[in-house]
mmCIF file of C-alpha atoms in Angstrom:
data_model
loop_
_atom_site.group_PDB
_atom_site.id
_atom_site.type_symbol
_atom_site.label_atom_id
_atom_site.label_comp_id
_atom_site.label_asym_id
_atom_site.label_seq_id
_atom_site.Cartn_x
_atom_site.Cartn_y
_atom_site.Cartn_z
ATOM 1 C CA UNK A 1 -34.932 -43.231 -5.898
ATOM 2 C CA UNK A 2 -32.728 -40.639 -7.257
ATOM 3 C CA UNK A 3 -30.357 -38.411 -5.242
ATOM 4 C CA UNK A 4 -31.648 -34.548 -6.478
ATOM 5 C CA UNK A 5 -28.905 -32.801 -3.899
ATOM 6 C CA UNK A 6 -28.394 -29.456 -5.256
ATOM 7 C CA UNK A 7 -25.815 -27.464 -4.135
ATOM 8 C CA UNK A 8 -26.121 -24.333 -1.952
ATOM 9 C CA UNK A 9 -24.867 -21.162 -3.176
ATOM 10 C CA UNK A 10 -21.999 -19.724 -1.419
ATOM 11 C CA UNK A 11 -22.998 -17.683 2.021
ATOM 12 C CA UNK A 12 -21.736 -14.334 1.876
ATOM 13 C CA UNK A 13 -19.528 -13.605 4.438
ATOM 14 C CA UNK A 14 -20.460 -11.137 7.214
ATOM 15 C CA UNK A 15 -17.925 -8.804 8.521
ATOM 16 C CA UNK A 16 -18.285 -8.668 12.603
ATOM 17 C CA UNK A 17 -19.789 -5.633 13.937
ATOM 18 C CA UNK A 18 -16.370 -4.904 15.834
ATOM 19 C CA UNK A 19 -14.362 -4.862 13.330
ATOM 20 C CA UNK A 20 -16.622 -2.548 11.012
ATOM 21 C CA UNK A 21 -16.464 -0.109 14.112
ATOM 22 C CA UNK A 22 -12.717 -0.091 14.461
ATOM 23 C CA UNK A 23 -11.885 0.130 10.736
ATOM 24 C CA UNK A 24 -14.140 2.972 10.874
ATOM 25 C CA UNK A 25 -12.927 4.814 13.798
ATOM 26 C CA UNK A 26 -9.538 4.035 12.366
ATOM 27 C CA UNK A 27 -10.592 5.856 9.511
ATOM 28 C CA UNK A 28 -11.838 8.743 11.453
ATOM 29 C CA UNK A 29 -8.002 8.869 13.524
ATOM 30 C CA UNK A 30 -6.535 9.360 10.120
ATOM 31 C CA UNK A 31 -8.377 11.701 8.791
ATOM 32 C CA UNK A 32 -8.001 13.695 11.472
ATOM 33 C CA UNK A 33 -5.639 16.835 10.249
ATOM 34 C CA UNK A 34 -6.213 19.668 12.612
ATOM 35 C CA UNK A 35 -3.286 20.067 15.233
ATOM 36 C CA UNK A 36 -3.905 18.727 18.727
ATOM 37 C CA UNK A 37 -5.581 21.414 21.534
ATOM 38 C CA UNK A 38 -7.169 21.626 24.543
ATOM 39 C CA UNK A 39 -10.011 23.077 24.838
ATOM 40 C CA UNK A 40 -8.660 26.714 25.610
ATOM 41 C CA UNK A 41 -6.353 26.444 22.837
ATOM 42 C CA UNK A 42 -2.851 26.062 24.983
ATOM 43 C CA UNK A 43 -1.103 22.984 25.664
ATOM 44 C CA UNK A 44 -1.515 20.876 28.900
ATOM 45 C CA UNK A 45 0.415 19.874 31.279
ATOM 46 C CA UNK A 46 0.978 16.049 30.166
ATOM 47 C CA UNK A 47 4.290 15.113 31.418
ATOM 48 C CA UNK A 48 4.460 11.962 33.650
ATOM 49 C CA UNK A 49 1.561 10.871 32.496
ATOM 50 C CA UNK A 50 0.083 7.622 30.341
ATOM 51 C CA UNK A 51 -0.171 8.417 26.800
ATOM 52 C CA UNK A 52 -3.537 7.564 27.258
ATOM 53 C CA UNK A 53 -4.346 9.848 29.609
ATOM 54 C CA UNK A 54 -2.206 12.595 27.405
ATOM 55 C CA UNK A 55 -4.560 11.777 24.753
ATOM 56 C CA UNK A 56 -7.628 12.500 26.572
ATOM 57 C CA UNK A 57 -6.344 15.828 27.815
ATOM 58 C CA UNK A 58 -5.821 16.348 24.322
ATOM 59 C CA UNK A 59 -9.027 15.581 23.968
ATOM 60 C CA UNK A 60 -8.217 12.355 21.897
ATOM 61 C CA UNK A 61 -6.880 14.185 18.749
ATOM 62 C CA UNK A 62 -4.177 11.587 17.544
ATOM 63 C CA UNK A 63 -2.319 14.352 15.201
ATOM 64 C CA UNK A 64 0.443 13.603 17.558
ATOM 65 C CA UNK A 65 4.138 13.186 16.421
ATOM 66 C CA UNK A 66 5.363 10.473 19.038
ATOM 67 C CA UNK A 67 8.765 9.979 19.646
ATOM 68 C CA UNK A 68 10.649 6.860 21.235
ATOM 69 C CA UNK A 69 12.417 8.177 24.181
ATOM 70 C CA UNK A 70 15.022 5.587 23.753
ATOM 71 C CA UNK A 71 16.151 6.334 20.257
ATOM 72 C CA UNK A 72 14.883 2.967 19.019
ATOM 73 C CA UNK A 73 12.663 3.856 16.648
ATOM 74 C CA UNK A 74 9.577 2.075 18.565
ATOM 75 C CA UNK A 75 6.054 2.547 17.095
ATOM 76 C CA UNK A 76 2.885 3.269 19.943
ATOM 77 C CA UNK A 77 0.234 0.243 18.960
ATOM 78 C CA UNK A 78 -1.275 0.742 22.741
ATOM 79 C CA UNK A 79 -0.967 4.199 24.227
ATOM 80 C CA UNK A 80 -2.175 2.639 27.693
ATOM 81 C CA UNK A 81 1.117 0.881 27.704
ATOM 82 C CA UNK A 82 3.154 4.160 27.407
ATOM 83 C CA UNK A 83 4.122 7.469 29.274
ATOM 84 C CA UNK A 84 5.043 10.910 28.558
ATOM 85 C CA UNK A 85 8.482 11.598 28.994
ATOM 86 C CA UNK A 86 8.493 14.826 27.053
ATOM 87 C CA UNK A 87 6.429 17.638 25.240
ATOM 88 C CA UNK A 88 6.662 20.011 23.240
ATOM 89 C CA UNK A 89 5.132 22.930 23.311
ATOM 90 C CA UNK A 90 5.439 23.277 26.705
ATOM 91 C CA UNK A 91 2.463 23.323 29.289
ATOM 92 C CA UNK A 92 0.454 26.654 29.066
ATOM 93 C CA UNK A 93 1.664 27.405 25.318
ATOM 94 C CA UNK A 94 -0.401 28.129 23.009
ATOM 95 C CA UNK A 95 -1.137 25.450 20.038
ATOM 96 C CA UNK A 96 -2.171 27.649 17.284
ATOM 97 C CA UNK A 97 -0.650 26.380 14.603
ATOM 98 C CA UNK A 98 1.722 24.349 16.080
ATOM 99 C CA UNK A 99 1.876 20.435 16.493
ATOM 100 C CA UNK A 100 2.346 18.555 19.497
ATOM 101 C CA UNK A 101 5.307 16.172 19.938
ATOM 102 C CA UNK A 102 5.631 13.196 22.712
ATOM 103 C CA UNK A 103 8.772 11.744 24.169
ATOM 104 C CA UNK A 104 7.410 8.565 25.153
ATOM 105 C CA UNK A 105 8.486 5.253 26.621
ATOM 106 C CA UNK A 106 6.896 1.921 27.768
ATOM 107 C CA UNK A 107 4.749 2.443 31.310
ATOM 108 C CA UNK A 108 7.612 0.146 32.869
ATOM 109 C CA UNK A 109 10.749 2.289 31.850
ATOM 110 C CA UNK A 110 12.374 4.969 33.219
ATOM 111 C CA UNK A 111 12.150 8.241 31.141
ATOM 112 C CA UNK A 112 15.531 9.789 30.716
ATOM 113 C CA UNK A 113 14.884 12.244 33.825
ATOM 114 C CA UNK A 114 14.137 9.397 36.216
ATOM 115 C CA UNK A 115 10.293 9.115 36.373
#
């Protein structure tokens, strides 16, 4: 009796449905280009509030420039664990042309004006 084993070719490997939706919606963030706006073209009111939640009244445009509102150069890798501290424009402004800016800091800190 003879062994006639033959080997199995290599199984391709699957990429989890997850992670093909996040690399694509991280591709979609990035190519994002267009300045942040609300929907009547001025800038809201997002001081005080989560970065999340700034994002959403933004409606979700990331073509943010965040800034560490503790001058150490911090990067944002979960906006629900951050709040607004500062904007610019200010609320009411209009955002033609213009791109927003966030003074942020961790949900558990104190911005520089106390909140």
């Amino acid at each position: 009796m003879t062994n006639s084993h033959t080997p199995h070719a290599p199984r391709a490997r699957r990429v989890p449905r997850a992670a093909a939706t996040l690399a694509l919606t991280a591709l979609a963030t990035l190519a994002a280009t267009a300045p942040a706006r609300a929907a009547d073209d001025t800038m809201p009111n997002v001081n005080g509030k989560s970065l999340s939640a700034a994002y959403q009244a933004l409606h979700n445009n990331k073509d943010v420039q965040l800034q560490d509102g503790r001058g150490a150069g911090r990067h944002v890798l979960w906006p629900a664990n951050w709040k607004v501290c500062a904007q610019h424009p200010q609320a009411g402004a209009p955002l033609q042309h213009q791109k927003v800016k966030l003074t942020v800091v961790k949900s558990r800190e104190l911005c520089g004006n106390g909140r």
